[in-house]
Coordinates of C-alpha atoms and ligand atoms in Angstrom, one line a residue:
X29 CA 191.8 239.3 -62.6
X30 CA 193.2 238.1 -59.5
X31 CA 196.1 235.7 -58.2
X32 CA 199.3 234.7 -59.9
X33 CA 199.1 233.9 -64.0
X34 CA 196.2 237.1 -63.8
X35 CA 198.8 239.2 -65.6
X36 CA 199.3 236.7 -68.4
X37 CA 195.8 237.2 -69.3
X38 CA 195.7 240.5 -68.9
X39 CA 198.3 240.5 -71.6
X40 CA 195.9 238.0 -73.7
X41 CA 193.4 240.7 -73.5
X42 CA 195.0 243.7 -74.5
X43 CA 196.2 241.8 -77.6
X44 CA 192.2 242.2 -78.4
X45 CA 193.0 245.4 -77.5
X46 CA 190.1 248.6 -78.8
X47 CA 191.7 251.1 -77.7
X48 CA 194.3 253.6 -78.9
X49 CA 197.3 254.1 -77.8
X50 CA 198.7 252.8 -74.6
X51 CA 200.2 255.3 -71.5
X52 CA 201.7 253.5 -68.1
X53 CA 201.6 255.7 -64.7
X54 CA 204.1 254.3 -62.5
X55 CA 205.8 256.2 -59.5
X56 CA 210.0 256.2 -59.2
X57 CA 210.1 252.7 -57.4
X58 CA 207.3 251.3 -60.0
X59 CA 209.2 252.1 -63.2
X60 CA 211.7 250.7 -62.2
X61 CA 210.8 247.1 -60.8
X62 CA 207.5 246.6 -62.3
X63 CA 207.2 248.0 -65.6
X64 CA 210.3 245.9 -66.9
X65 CA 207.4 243.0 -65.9
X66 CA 204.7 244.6 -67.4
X67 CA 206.4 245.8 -70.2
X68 CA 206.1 242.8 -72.3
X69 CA 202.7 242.6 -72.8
X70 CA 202.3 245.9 -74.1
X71 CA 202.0 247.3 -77.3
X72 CA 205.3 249.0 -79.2
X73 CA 205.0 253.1 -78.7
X74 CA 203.5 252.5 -75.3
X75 CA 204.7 255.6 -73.2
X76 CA 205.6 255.9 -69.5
X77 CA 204.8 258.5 -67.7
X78 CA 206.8 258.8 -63.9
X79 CA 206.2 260.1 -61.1
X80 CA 208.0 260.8 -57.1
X81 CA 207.1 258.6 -55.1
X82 CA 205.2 259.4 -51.9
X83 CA 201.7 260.3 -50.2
X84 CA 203.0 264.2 -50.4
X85 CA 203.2 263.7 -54.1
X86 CA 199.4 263.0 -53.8
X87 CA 198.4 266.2 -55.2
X88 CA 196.9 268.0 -57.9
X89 CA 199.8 269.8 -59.3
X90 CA 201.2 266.0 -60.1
X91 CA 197.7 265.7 -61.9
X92 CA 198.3 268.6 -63.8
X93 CA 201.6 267.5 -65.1
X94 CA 200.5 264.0 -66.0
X95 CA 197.3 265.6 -68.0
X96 CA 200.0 268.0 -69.5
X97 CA 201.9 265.1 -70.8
X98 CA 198.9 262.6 -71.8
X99 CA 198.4 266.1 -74.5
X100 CA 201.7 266.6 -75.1
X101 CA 201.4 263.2 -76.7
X102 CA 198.1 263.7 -78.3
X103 CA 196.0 261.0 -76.2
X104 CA 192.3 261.0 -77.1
X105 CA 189.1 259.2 -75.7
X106 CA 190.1 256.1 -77.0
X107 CA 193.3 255.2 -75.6
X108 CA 194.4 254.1 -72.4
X109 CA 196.2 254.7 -69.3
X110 CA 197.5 251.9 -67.4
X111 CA 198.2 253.2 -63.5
X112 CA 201.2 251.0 -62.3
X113 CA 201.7 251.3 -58.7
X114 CA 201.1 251.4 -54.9
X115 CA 197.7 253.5 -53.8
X116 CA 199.5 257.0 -54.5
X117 CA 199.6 255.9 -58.4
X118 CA 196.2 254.2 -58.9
X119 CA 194.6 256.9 -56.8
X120 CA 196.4 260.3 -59.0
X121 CA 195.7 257.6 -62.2
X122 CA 192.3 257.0 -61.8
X123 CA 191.7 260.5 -60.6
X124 CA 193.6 262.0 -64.1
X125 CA 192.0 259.4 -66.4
X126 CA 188.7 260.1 -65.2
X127 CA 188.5 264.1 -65.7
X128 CA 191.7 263.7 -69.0
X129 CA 189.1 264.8 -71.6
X130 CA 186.2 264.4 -69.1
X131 CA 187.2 260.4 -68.6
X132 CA 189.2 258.4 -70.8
X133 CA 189.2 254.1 -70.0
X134 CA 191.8 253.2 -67.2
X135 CA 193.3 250.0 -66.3
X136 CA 194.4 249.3 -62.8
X137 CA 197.4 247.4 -62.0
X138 CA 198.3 247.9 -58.0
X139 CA 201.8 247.0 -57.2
X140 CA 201.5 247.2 -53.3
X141 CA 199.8 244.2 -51.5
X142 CA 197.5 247.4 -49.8
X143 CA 197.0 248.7 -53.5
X144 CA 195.8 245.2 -54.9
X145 CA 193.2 244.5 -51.7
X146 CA 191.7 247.6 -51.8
X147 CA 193.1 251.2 -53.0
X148 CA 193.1 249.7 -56.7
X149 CA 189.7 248.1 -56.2
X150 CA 186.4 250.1 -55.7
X151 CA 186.3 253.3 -58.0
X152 CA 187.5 255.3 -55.7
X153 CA 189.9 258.3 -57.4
X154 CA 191.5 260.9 -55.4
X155 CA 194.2 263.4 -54.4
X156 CA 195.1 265.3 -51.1
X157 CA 194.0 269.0 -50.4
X158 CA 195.8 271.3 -48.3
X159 CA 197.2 268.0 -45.9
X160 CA 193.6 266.7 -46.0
X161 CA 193.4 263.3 -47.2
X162 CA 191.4 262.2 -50.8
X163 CA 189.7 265.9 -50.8
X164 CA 189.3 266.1 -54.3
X165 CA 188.4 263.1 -56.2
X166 CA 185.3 261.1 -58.4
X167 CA 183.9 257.8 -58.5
X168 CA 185.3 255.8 -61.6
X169 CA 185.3 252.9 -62.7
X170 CA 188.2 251.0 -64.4
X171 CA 188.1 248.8 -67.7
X172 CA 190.0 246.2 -66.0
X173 CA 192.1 245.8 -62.8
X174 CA 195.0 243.0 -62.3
X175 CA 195.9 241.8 -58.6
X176 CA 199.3 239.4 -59.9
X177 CA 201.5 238.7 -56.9
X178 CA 204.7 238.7 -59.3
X179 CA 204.6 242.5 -58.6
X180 CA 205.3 242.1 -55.2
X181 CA 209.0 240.2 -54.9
X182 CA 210.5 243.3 -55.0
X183 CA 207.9 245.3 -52.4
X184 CA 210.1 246.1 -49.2
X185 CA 209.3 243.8 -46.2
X186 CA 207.9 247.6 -44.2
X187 CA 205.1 247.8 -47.4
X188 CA 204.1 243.7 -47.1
X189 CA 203.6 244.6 -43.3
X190 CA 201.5 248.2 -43.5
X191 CA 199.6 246.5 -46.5
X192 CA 198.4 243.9 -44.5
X193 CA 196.6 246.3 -42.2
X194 CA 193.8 246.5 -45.0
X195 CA 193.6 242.7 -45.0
X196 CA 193.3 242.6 -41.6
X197 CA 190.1 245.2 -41.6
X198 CA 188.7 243.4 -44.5
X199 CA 188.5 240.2 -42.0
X200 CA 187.2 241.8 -39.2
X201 CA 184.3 243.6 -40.7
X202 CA 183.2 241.1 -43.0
X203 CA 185.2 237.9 -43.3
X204 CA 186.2 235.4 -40.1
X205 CA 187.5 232.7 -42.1
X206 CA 189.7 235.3 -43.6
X207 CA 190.8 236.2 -39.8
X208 CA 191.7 233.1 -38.8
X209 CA 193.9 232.4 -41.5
X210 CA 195.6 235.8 -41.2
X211 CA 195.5 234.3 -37.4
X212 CA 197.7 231.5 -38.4
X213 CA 199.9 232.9 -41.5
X214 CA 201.8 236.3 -41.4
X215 CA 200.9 237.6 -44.8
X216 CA 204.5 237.7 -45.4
X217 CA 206.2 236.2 -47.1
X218 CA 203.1 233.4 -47.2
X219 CA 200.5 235.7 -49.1
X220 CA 198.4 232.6 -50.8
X221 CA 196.4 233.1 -53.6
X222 CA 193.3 232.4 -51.2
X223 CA 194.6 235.3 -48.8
X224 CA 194.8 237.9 -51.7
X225 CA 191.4 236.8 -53.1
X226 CA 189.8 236.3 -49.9
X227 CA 190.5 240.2 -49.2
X228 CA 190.0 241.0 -52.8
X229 CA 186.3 239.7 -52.9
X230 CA 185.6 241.6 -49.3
X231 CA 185.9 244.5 -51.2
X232 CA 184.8 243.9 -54.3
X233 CA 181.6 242.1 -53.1
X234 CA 180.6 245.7 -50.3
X235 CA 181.7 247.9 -53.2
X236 CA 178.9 245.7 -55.6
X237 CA 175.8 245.9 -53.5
X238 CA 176.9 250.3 -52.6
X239 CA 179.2 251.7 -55.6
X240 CA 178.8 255.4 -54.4
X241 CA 179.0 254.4 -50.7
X242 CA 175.5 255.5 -49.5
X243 CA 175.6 252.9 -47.1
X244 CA 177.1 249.7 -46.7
X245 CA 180.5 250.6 -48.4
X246 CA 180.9 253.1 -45.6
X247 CA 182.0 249.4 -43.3
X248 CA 185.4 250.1 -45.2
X249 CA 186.4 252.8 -43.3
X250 CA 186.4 250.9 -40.2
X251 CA 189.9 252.3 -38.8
X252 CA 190.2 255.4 -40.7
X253 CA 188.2 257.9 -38.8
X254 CA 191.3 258.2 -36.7
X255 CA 193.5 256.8 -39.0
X256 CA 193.2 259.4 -41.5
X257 CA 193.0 261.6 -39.1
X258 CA 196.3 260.6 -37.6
X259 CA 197.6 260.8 -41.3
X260 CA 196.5 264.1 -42.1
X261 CA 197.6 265.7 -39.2
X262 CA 201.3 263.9 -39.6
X263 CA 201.1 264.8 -43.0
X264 CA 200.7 268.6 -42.1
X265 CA 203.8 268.1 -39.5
X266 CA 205.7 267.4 -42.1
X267 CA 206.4 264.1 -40.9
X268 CA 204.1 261.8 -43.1
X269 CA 203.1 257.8 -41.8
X270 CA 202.0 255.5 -44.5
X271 CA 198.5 254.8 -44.9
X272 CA 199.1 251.1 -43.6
X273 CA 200.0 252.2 -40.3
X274 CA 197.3 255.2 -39.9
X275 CA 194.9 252.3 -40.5
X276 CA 196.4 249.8 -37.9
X277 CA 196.1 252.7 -35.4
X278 CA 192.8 253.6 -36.2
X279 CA 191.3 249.8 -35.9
X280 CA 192.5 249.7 -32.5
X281 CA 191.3 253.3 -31.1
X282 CA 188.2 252.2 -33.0
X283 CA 187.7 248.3 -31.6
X284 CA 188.3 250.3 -28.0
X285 CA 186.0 252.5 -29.1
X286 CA 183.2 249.4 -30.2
X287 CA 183.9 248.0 -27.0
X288 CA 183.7 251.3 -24.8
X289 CA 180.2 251.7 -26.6
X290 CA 179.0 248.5 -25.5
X291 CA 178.8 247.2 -29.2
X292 CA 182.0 245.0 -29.0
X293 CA 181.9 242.0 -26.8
X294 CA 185.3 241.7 -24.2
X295 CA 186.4 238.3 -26.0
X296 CA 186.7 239.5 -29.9
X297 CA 187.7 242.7 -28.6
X298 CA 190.8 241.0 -27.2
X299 CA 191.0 239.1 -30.0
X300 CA 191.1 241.6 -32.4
X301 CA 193.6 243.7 -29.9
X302 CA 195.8 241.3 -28.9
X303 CA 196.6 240.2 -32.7
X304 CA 196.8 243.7 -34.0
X305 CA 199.4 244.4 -31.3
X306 CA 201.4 241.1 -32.3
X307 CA 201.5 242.6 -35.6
X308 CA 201.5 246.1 -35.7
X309 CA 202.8 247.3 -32.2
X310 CA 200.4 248.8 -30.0
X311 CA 198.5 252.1 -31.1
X312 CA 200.2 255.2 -29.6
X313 CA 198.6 259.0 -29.6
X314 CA 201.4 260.4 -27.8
X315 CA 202.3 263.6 -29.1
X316 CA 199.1 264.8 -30.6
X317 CA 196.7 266.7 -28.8
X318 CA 193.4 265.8 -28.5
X319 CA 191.5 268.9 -29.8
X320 CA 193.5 268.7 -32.6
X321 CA 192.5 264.3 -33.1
X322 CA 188.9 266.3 -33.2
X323 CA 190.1 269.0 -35.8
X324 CA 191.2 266.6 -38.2
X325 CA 188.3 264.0 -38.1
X326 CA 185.9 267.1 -38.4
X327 CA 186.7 266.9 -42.2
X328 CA 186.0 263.0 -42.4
X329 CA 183.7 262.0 -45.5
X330 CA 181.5 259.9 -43.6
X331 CA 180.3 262.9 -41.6
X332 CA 176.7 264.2 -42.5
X333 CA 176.6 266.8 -39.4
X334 CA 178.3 268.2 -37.0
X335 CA 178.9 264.4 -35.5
X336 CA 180.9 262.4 -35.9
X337 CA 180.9 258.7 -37.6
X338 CA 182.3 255.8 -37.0
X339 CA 182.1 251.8 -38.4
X340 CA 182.5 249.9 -36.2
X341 CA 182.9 246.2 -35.6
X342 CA 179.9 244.4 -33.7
X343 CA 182.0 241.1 -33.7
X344 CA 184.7 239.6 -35.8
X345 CA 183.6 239.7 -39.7
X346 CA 180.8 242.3 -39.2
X347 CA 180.6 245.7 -38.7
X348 CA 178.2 249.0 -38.7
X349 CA 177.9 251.7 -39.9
X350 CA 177.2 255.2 -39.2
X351 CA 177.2 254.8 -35.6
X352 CA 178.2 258.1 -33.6
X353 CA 180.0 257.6 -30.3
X354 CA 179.1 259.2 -27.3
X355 CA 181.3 262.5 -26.6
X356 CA 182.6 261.6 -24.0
X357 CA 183.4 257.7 -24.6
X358 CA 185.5 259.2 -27.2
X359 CA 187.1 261.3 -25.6
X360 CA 188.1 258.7 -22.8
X361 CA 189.3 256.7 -25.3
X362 CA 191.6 258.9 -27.3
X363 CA 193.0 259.9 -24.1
X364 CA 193.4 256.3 -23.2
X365 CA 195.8 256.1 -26.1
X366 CA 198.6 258.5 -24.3
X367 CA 196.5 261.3 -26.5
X368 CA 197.4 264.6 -24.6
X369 CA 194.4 266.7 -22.9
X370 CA 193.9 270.2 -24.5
Ligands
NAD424 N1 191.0 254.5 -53.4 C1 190.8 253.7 -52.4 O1 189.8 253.1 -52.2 C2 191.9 253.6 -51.4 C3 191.9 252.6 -50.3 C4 192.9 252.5 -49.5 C5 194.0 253.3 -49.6 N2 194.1 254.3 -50.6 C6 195.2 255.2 -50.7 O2 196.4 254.4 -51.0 C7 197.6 255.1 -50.6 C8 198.5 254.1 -49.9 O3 198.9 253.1 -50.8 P1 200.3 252.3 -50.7 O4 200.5 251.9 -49.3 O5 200.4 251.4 -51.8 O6 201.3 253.5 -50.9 P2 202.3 254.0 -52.1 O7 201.6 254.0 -53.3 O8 203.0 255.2 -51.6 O9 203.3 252.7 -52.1 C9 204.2 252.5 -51.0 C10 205.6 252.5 -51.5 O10 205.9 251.2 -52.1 C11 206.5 251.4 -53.4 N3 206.1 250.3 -54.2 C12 204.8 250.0 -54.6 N4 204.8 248.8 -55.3 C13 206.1 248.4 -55.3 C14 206.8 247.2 -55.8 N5 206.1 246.2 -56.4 N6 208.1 247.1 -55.7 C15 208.8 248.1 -55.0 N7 208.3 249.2 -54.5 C16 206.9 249.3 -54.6 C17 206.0 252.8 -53.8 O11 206.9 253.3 -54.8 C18 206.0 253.5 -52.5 O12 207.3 254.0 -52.2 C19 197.1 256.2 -49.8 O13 197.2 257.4 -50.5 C20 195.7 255.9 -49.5 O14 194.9 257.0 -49.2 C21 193.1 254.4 -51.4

């Protein structure tokens, strides 16, 4: 269910409702602004469960205190949990409700513009390990997922921004129409109904044809090589960046990269460049070594070997996949990005 009035029938069908009982993850800033909305289209005896707020909440001792209190209230196969919230909450929700009693049905409702186009969408579950990002986690599927915009009037201006950084990868590696709009309208505070499903169906449509990311679904991590990379290793400084803003980094060290490789043509290489700038400021590796850029991407998912792999864009609204850059190229090109030798 996507666009504005999708929560409305959402509430039409959980009044058909075979489930159990009803439990609602939301973070500190969720239960606050958005369960009062959500709250009354639920059932009476519904329980909220709360969490901090906060990618360094994204761990399992969280999970372990959200399973304690899903049995603390009795909760069985049949009923429900309801993850209210940005990526952090539908990431730890899906991840609990899928291993609660080996898997009990989950319902997503993102709250973050980056949560409804694409960490509420997919199946992907996870938590952190030890600084490194989504170590632990499963594939699973929720029941139902609601992407309503009413959830975002209260999302602070910073979130509308770093969300968009998703939307913006979901047009360059599968979806020019989608770029040109984005091209035109900032996404705030003119989000359209055909924005948000535009980016929606990006995802939804790669995450169809690959569920368990053999291939093709691997085009969504265009930007996160580094970017997670760049997270994890802020994350371990003690000095975390959102998720948003890893992934605007990482698209444009990776579109250099494209273009370094001789995959990316000069024109939609400026293109995409020029406009990520406008948006997001320009990409900045000062301050982190580059042996340690290496450490961190060592431990990307996408790696089968010793290499490692990259998607990356071959023009604007499609990309590759495991394509593994040339040493050296990368090298150059971290460097190039005020990275530090060593
Ligand atoms: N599973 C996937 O496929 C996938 C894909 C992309 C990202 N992710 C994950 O998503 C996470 C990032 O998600 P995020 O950017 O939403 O971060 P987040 O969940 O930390 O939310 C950002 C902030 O906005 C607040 N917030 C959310 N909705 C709000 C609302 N409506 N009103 C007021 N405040 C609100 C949250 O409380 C938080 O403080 C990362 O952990 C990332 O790894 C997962």
């Amino acid at each position: 269910m996507v666009g504005r009035g999708s929560l409305k029938a959402f509430g039409e069908w959980l009044s058909d409702f075979p489930y159990g009982r009803i439990a609602v993850l939301a973070d500190e800033n969720t239960s606050l602004c958005c369960f009062p909305i959500l709250q009354p289209y639920l059932p009476a005896g519904s329980v909220l469960i709360s969490i901090q707020a906060g990618e360094q909440h994204k761990q399992l001792s969280i999970c372990e205190m959200i399973w304690q209190q899903l049995n603390a209230h009795g909760f069985q196969r049949k009923d429900l949990l309801i993850c209210l919230g940005g990526g952090v909450v539908t990431d730890i929700g899906a991840f609990v409700a899928s291993t609660y009693l080996r898997g009990i049905p989950f319902v997503q409702v993102p709250t973050s513009l980056l949560a409804m186009v694409d960490a509420g969408i997919g199946g992907k579950t996870g938590v952190d390990l030890q600084h490194h990002k989504n170590r632990v986690g499963t594939f699973a599927f929720p029941v139902c997922t609601v992407c309503d915009p009413v959830f975002l009037q209260t999302l602070p201006v910073r979130e509308w921004k770093e969300g968009s950084a998703e939307m913006y990868k979901h047009a360059i590696i599968a979806d020019a129409v989608l770029w040109s709009i984005l091209k035109e309208h900032p996404v705030h505070p003119e989000l359209s109904d055909e924005m948000l499903e535009r980016a929606v169906n990006v995802k939804l449509n790669i995450v169809h044809l690959d569920p368990l990311e053999k291939g093709l679904r691997k085009v969504l991590n265009f930007g996160h090589t580094i970017g997670h990379a760049y997270e994890s290793f802020r994350l371990s400084a003690g000095d975390p960046v959102s998720h948003g803003f890893a992934v605007a980094l990482g698209m444009q060290v990776e579109a250099r990269l494209a273009r370094r490789s001789g995959c990316l043509e000069e024109e939609p290489y400026s293109e995409i460049i020029d406009t990520l700038r406008q948006v997001f400021g320009a990409a900045d590796l000062s301050g982190i070594l580059y042996s340690e850029l290496m450490h961190w991407m060592r431990f990307d998912k996408k790696n089968s070997d010793a290499r490692i792999s990259f998607s990356l864009p071959v023009d604007i609204g499609n990309c590759v996949w495991d394509s593994y850059a040339d040493p050296e190229i990368l090298r150059e090109t971290l460097l190039s990005f005020n990275a530090l030798e060593g």
